[in-house]
Short mmCIF file of C-alpha atoms in Angstrom, two decimals:
data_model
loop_
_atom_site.label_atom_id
_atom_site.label_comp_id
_atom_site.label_asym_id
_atom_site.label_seq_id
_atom_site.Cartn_x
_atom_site.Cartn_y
_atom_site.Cartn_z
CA UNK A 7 13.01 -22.71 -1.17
CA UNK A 8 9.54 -22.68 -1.72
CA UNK A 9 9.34 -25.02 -4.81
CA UNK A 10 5.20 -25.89 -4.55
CA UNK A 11 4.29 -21.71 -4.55
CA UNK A 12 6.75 -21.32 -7.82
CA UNK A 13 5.44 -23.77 -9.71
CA UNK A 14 1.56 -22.29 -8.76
CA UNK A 15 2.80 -18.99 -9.54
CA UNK A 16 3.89 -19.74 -12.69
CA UNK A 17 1.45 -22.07 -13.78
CA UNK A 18 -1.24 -19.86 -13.02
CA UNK A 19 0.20 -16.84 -14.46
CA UNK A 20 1.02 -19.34 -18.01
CA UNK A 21 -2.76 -20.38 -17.94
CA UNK A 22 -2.43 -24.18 -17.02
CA UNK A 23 -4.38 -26.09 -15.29
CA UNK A 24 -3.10 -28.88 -13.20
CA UNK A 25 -3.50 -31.54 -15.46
CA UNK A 26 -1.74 -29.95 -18.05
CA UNK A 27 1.37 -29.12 -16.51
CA UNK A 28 0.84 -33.02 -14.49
CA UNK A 29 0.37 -34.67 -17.44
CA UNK A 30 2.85 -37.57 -18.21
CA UNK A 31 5.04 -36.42 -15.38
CA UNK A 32 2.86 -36.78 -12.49
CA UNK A 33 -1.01 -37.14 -11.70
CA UNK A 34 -2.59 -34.01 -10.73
CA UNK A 35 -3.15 -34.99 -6.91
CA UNK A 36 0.53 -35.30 -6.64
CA UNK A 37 0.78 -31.64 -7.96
CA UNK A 38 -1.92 -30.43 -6.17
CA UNK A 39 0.16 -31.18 -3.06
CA UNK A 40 3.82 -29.82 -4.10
CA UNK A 41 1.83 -26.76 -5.13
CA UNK A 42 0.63 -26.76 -1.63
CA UNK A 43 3.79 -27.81 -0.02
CA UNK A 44 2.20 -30.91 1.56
CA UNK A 45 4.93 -32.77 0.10
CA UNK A 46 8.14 -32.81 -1.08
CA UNK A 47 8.83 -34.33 -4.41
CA UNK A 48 12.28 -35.84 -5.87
CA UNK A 49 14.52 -33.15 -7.83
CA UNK A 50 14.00 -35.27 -11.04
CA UNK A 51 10.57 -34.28 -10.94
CA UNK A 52 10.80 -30.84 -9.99
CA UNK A 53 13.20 -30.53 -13.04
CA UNK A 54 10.58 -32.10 -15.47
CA UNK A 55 7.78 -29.53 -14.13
CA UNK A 56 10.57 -26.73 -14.02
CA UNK A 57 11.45 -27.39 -17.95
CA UNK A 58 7.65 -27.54 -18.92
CA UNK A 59 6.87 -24.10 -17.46
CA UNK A 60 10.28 -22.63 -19.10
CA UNK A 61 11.97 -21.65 -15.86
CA UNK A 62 15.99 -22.03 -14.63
CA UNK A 63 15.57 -24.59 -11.80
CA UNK A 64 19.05 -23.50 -10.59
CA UNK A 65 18.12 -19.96 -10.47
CA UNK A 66 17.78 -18.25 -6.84
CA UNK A 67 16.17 -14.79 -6.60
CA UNK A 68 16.66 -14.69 -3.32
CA UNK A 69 20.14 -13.12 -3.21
CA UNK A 70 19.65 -12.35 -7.00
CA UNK A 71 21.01 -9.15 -7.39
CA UNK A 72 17.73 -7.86 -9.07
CA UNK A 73 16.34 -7.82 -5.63
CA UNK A 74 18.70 -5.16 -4.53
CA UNK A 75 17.83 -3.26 -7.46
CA UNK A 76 14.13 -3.64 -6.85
CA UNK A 77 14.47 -2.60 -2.68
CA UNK A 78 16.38 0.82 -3.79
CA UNK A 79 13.82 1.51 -6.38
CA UNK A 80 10.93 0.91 -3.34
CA UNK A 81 12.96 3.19 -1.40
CA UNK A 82 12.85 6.04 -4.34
CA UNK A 83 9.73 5.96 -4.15
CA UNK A 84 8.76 6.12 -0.64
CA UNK A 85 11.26 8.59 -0.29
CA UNK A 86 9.69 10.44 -3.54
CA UNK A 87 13.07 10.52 -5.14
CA UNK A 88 11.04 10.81 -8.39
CA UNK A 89 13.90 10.77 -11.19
CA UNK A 90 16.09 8.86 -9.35
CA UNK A 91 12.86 5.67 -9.42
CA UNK A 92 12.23 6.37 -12.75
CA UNK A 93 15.58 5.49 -13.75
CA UNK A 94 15.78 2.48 -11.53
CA UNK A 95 12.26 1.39 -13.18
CA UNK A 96 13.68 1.56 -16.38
CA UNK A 97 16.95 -0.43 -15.68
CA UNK A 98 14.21 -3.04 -13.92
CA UNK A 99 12.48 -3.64 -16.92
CA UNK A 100 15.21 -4.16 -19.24
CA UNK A 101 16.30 -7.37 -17.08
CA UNK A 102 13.68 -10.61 -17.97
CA UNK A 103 14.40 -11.44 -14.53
CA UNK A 104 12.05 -9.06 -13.18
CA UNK A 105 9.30 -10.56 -14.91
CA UNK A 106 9.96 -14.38 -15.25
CA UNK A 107 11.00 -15.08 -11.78
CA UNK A 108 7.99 -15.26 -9.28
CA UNK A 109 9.88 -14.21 -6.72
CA UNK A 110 11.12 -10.65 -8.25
CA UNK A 111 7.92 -10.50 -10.28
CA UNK A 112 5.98 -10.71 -7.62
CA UNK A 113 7.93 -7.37 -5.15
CA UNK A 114 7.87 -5.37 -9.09
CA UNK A 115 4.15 -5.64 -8.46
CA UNK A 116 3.78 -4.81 -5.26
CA UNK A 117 6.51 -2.04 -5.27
CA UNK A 118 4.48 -0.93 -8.61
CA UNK A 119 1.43 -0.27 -6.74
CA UNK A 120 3.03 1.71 -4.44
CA UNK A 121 4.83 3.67 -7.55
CA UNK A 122 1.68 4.63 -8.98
CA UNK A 123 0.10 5.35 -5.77
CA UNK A 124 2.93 8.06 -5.06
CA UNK A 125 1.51 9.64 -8.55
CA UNK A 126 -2.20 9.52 -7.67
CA UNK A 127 -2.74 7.24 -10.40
CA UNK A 128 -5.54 4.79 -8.03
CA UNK A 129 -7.57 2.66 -10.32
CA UNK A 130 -3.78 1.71 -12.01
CA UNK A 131 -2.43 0.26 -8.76
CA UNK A 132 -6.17 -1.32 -8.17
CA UNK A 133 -5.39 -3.27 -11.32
CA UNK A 134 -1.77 -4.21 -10.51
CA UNK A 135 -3.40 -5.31 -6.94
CA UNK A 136 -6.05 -7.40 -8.62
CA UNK A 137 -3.68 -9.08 -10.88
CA UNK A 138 -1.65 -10.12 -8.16
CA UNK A 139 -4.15 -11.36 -5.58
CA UNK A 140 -4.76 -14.52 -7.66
CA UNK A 141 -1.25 -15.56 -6.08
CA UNK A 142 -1.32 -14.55 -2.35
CA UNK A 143 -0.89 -17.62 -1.04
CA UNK A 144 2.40 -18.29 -2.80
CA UNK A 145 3.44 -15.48 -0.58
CA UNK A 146 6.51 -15.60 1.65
CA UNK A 147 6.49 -13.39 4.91
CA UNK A 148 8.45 -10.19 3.09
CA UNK A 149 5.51 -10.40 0.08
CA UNK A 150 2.70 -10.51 2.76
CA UNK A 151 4.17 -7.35 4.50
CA UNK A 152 4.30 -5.41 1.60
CA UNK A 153 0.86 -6.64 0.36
CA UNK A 154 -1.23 -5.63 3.39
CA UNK A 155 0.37 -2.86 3.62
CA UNK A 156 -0.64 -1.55 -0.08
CA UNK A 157 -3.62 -3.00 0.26
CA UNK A 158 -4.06 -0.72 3.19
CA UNK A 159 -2.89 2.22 0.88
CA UNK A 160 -5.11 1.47 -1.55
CA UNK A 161 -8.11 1.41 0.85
CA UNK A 162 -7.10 5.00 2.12
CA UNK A 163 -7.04 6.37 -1.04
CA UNK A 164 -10.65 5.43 -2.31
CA UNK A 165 -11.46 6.49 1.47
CA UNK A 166 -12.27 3.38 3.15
CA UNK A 167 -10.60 4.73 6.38
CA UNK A 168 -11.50 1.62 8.84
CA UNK A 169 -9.93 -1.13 6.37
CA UNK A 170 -7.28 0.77 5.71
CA UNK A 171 -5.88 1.32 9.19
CA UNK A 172 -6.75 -2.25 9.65
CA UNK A 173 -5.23 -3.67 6.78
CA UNK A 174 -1.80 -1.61 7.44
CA UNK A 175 -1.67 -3.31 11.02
CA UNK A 176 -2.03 -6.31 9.55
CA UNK A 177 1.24 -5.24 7.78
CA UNK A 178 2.96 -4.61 11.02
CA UNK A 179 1.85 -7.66 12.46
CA UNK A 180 5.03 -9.26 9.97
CA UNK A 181 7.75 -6.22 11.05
CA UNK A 182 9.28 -8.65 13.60
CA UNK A 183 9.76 -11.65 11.13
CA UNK A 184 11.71 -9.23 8.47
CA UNK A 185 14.66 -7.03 8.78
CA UNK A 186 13.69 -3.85 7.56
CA UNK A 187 15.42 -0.30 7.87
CA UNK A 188 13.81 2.81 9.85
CA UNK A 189 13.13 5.07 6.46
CA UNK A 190 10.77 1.63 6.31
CA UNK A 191 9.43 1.84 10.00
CA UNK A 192 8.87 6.07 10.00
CA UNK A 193 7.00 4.85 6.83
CA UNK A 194 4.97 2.28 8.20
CA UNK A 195 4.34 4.18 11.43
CA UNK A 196 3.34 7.49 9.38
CA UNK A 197 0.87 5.72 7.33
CA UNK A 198 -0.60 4.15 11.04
CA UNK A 199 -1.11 7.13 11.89
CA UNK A 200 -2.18 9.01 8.94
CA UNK A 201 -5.46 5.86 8.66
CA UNK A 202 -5.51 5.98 12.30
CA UNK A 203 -6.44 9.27 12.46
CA UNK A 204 -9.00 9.50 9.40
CA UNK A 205 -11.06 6.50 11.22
CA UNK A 206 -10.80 8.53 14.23
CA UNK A 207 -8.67 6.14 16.57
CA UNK A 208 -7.49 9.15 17.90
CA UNK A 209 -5.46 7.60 20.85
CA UNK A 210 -4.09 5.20 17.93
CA UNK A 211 -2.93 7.81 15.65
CA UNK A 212 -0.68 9.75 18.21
CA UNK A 213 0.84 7.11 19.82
CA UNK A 214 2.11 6.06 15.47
CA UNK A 215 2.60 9.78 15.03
CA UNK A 216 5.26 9.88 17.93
CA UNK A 217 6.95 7.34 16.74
CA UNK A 218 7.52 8.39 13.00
CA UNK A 219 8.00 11.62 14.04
CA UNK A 220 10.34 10.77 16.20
CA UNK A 221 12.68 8.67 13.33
CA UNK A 222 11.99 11.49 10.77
CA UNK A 223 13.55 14.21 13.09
CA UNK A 224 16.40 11.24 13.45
CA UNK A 225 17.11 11.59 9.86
CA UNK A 226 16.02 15.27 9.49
CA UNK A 227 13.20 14.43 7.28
CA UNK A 228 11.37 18.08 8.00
CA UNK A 229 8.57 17.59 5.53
CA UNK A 230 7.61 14.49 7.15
CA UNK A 231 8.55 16.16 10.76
CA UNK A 232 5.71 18.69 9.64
CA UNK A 233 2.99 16.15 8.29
CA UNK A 234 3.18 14.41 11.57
CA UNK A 235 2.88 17.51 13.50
CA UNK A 236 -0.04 18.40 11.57
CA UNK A 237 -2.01 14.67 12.52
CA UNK A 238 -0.83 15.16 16.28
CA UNK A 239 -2.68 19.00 15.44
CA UNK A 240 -5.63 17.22 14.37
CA UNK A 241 -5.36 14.35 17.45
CA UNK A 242 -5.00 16.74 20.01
CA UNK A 243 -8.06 19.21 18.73
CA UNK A 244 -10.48 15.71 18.67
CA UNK A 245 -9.15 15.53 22.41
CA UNK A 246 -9.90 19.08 23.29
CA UNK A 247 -6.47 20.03 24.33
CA UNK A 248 -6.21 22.87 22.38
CA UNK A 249 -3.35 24.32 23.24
CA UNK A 250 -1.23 21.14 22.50
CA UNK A 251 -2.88 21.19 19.19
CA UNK A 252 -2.47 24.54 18.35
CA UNK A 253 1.53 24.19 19.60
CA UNK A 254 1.90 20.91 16.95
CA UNK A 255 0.12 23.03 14.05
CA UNK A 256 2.17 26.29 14.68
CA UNK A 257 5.43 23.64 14.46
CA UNK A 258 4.04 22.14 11.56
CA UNK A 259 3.99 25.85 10.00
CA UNK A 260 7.75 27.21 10.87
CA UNK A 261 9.23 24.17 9.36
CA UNK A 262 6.68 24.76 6.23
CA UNK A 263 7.86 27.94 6.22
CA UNK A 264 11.43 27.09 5.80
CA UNK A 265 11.13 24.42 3.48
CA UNK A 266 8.58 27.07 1.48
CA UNK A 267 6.03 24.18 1.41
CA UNK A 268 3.05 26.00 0.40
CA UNK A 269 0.94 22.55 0.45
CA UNK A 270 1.86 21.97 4.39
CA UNK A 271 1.12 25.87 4.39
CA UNK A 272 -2.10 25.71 3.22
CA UNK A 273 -3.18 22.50 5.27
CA UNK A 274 -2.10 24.42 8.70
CA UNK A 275 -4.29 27.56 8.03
CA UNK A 276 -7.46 24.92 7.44
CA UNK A 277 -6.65 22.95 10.27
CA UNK A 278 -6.12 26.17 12.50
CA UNK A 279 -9.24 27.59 11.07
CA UNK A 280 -11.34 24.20 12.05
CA UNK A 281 -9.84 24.34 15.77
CA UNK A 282 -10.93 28.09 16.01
CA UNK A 283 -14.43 27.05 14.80
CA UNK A 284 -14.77 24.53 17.35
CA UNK A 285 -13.83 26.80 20.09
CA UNK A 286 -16.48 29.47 18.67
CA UNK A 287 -13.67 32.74 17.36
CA UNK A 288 -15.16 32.42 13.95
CA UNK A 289 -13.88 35.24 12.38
CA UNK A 290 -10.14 34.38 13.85
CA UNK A 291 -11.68 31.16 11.85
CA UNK A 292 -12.04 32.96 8.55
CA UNK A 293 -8.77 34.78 8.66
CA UNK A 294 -7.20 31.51 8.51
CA UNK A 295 -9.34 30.15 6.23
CA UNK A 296 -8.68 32.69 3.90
CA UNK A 297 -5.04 32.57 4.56
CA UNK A 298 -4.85 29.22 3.76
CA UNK A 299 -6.48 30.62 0.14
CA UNK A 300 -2.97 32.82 -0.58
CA UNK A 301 -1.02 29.42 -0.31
CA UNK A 302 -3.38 27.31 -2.98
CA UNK A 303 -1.83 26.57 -5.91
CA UNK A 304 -3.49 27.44 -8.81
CA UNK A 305 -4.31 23.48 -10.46
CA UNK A 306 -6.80 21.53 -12.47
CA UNK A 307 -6.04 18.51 -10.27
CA UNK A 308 -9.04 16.91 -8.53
CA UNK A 309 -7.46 17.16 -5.29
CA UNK A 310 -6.66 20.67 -5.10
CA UNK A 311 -10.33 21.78 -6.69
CA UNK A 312 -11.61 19.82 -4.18
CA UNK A 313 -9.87 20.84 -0.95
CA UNK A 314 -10.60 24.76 -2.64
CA UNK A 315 -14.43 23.85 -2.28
CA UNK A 316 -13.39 22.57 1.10
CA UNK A 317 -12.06 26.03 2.52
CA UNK A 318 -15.04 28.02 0.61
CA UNK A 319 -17.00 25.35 2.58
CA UNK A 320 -15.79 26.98 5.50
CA UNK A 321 -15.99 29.90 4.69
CA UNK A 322 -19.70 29.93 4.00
CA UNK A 323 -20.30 28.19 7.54
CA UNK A 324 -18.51 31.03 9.53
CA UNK A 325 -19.89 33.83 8.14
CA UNK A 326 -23.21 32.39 8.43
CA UNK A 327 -22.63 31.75 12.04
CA UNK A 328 -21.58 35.24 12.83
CA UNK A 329 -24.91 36.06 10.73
CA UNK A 330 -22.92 37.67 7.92
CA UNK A 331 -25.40 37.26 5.13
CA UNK A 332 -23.63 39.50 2.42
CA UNK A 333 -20.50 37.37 2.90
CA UNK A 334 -22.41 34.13 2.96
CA UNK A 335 -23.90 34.86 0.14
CA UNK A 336 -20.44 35.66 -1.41
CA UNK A 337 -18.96 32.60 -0.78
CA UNK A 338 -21.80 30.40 -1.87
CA UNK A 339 -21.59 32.29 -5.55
CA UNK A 340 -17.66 32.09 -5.44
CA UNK A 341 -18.66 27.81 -4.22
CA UNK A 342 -20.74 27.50 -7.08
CA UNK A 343 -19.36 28.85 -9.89
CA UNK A 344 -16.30 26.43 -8.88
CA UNK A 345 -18.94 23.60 -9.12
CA UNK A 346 -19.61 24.61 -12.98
CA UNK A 347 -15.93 23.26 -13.56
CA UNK A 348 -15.59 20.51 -11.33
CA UNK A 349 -18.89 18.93 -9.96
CA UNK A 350 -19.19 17.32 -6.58
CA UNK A 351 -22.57 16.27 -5.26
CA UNK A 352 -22.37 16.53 -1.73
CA UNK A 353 -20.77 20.79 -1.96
CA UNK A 354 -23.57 21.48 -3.98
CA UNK A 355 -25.88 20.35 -1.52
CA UNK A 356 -23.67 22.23 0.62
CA UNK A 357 -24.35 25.59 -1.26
CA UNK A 358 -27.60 25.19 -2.10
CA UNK A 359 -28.61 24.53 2.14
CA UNK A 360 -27.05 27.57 3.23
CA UNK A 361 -28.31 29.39 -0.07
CA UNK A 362 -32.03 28.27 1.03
CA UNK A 363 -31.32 29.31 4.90
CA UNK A 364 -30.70 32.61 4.13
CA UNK A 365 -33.58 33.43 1.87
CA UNK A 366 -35.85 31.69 4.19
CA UNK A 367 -37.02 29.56 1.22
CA UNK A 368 -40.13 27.98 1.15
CA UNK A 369 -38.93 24.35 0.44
CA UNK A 370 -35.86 24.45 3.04
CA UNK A 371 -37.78 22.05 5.40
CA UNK A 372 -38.09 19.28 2.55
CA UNK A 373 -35.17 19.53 0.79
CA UNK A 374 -32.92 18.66 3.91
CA UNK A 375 -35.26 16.19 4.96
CA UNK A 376 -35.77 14.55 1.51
CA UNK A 377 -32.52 14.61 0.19
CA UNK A 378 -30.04 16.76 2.31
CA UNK A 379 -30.02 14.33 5.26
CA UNK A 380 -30.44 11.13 3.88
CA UNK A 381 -27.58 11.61 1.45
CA UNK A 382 -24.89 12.18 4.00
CA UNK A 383 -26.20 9.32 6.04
CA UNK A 384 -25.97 7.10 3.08
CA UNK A 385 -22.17 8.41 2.92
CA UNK A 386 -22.08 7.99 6.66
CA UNK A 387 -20.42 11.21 6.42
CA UNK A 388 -21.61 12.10 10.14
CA UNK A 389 -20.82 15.50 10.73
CA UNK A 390 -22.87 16.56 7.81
CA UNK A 391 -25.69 14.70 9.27
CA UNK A 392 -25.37 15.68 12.85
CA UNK A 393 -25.15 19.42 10.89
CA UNK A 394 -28.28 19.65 8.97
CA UNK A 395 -30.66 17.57 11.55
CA UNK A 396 -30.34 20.54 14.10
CA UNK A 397 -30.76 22.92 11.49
CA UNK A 398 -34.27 21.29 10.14
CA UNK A 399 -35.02 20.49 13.98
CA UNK A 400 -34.73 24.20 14.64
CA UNK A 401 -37.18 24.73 10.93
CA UNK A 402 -39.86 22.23 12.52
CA UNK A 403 -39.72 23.65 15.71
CA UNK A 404 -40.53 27.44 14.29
CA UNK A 405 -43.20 25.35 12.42
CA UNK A 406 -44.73 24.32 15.97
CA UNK A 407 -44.15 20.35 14.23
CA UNK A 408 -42.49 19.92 17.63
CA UNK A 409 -42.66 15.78 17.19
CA UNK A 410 -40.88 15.85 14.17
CA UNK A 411 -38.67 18.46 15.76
CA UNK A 412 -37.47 16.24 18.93
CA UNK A 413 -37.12 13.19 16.42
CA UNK A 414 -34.11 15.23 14.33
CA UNK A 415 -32.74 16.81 17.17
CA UNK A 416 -32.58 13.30 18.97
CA UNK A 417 -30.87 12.07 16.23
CA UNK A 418 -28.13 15.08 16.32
CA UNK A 419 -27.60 14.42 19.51
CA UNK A 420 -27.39 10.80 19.39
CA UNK A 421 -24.59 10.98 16.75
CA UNK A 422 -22.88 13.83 18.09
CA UNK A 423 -22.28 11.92 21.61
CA UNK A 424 -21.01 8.62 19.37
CA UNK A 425 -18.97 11.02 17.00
CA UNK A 426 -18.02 13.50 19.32
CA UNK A 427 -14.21 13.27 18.18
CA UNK A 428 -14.76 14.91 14.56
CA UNK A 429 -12.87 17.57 13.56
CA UNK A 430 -9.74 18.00 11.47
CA UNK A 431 -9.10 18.11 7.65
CA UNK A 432 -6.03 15.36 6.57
CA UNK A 433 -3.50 15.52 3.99
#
């Protein structure tokens, strides 16, 4: 047992320092070292440190049965058995256990995180995850798994793609020092692949999405079955095999269908609507685009307002590539009288752009290069950047500024060969 990371744990969490809970037991040094298990210190002493911090020396949370309480309330969750963990939570609080030993305190937080994660609730399971990394290096194996791996979580959420597919292999980098069951691997895999994907390791996130998919359809888990379907989808359009793409998302959508997941539904028609796009049918593009309208739920949430201004995005981008005006123009209205609700910066510069384009505005040329362009690079948001440099390269060149001109369209074509794998919206 791990006597030295208890007694930090607890100090810590008391507010001691080391020479208050040394004092007239040891000298500080002496601590300093247990604490760091540099040394191993008579039981007499570990008693007289125990008592001073209020904890059971005898007590082992190892096997205590709280843990097993804990591990099938992590499971509720992950599994989004949502009454079922709010029952468990409830029983999990009423024990003191679960919050004066480190060991069980310390998987409650972690678990917690992923708890309010499951409900969107972020900046709560930042908190939890700041007022837990004081103690990460009293950490045994099990705690590290779990805390890269919501770390990694956390990342995804506030978008930091690239950390968070790192920080969830650094997760599975402790899989073969713990037993842990496959609902925990398909998990672990899924999430690989899901942060994989959005930082555009494409070869990464099929080779994870294979192997979730492969334990969901084990356990006939078809929602799962048809979120991994739609990442191999996206995978498979970023490698130009369209057909395998197209086969994954068209799987994706008969088990949505039978399960009468209108969410899954909804993603499908976007994602087969961006493959279309790519391969130039744009009005096959805005039929599924506008499909994927008849299965969006009517919510206040931020995610759903945002994903709508996502598909009237789209919308707006086809029908001004088939040089459909009147329904450009329709969509940008529709676009921003959403934004009057909900504001997001970067779809009104999306409206306004394609508003300006097709009234030939005057101030087109500066307000792309101004604030359009250096916006999105800002965001690194590449696509958009790669986007809007043709379109002001094409301005400047039917301006005859045909230095300025080469200088944008360089720069499209500089980030389009580097980026060249964008493409696909995730859940």
């Amino acid at each position: 047992m791990e006597y030295g990371k208890i007694l930090r744990f607890h100090r810590v969490k008391q507010g001691l320092t080391q020479n208050q809970l040394a004092d007239g037991i040891i000298s500080p040094a002496y601590l300093s070292k247990i604490e760091n298990d540099q040394t191993v210190p008579a039981f007499e002493v570990l008693e007289l440190l125990y008592e001073r911090l209020g904890l059971d020396f005898n007590d082992s949370s190892f096997s205590h049965p709280s843990k097993e309480k804990l591990k099938e309330w992590y499971e509720a969750i992950v599994l989004k058995r949502t009454d079922e963990a709010e029952l468990l939570k409830e029983k999990l609080m009423e024990q003191k256990e679960t919050f004066e030993n480190h060991h069980l305190h310390i998987f409650y937080e972690l678990y917690r995180i992923r708890s309010f994660l499951s409900k969107n609730e972020v900046e709560k399971a930042y908190e939890v995850w700041e007022s837990i990394r004081q103690y990460s290096d009293t950490f045994d194996e099990e705690m590290k798994f779990y805390y890269h791996l919501v770390y990694g979580l956390l990342q995804y959420y506030k978008g930091n793609f690239e950390e968070s597919f790192q920080k969830i292999m650094e997760a599975k980098n402790y899989v073969s020092k713990l037993h842990i069951e496959n609902w925990e691997y398909s998990d672990l895999y899924y999430h690989l692949a899901l942060s994989a994907s959005q930082a555009h390791h494409v070869s990464a996130s099929v080779y994870y999405a294979d192997k979730a998919l492969e334990l969901y359809k084990n356990h006939y888990d078809l929602a799962k079955s048809a979120d991994c379907h739609i990442i191999l989808g996206i995978s498979y359009n970023r490698l130009k095999d369209y057909a395998k793409s197209l086969e994954n998302y068209h799987l994706a959508r008969k088990i949505a269908t039978q399960t009468k997941d209108n969410q899954q539904l909804k993603l499908v028609y976007i994602n087969i609507a961006v493959l279309e796009s790519r391969i130039g049918n744009h009005q096959s593009s805005i039929i599924n685009y506008k499909k994927s309208l008849e299965y969006s739920q009517e919510s206040e949430t931020s995610f759903d307002l945002y994903e709508l201004l996502n598909i009237i995005h789209g919308l707006i981008i086809e029908h001004f590539r088939i040089k459909d005006n009147e329904g450009c123009k329709e969509w940008i209205d529709k676009g921003k009288a959403k934004l009057s609700s909900f504001p997001s910066e970067s779809h009104e510069y999306h409206f306004e752009v394609y508003s300006k384009l097709i009234d030939n505005s005057l101030d087109t040329i500066n307000y792309l290069e101004k604030k359009v362009i250096p916006y999105f690079k800002d965001k690194n948001q590449h696509v958009y950047v790669i986007r809007y440099s043709k379109f002001l390269s094409d301005l400047l060149e039917q301006q005859r500024m045909y230095k300025k001109s080469s200088e944008y369209l360089r720069l499209a074509i500089n980030l389009l060969n580097k980026h060249s794998h964008l493409g696909g919206i995730m859940l």
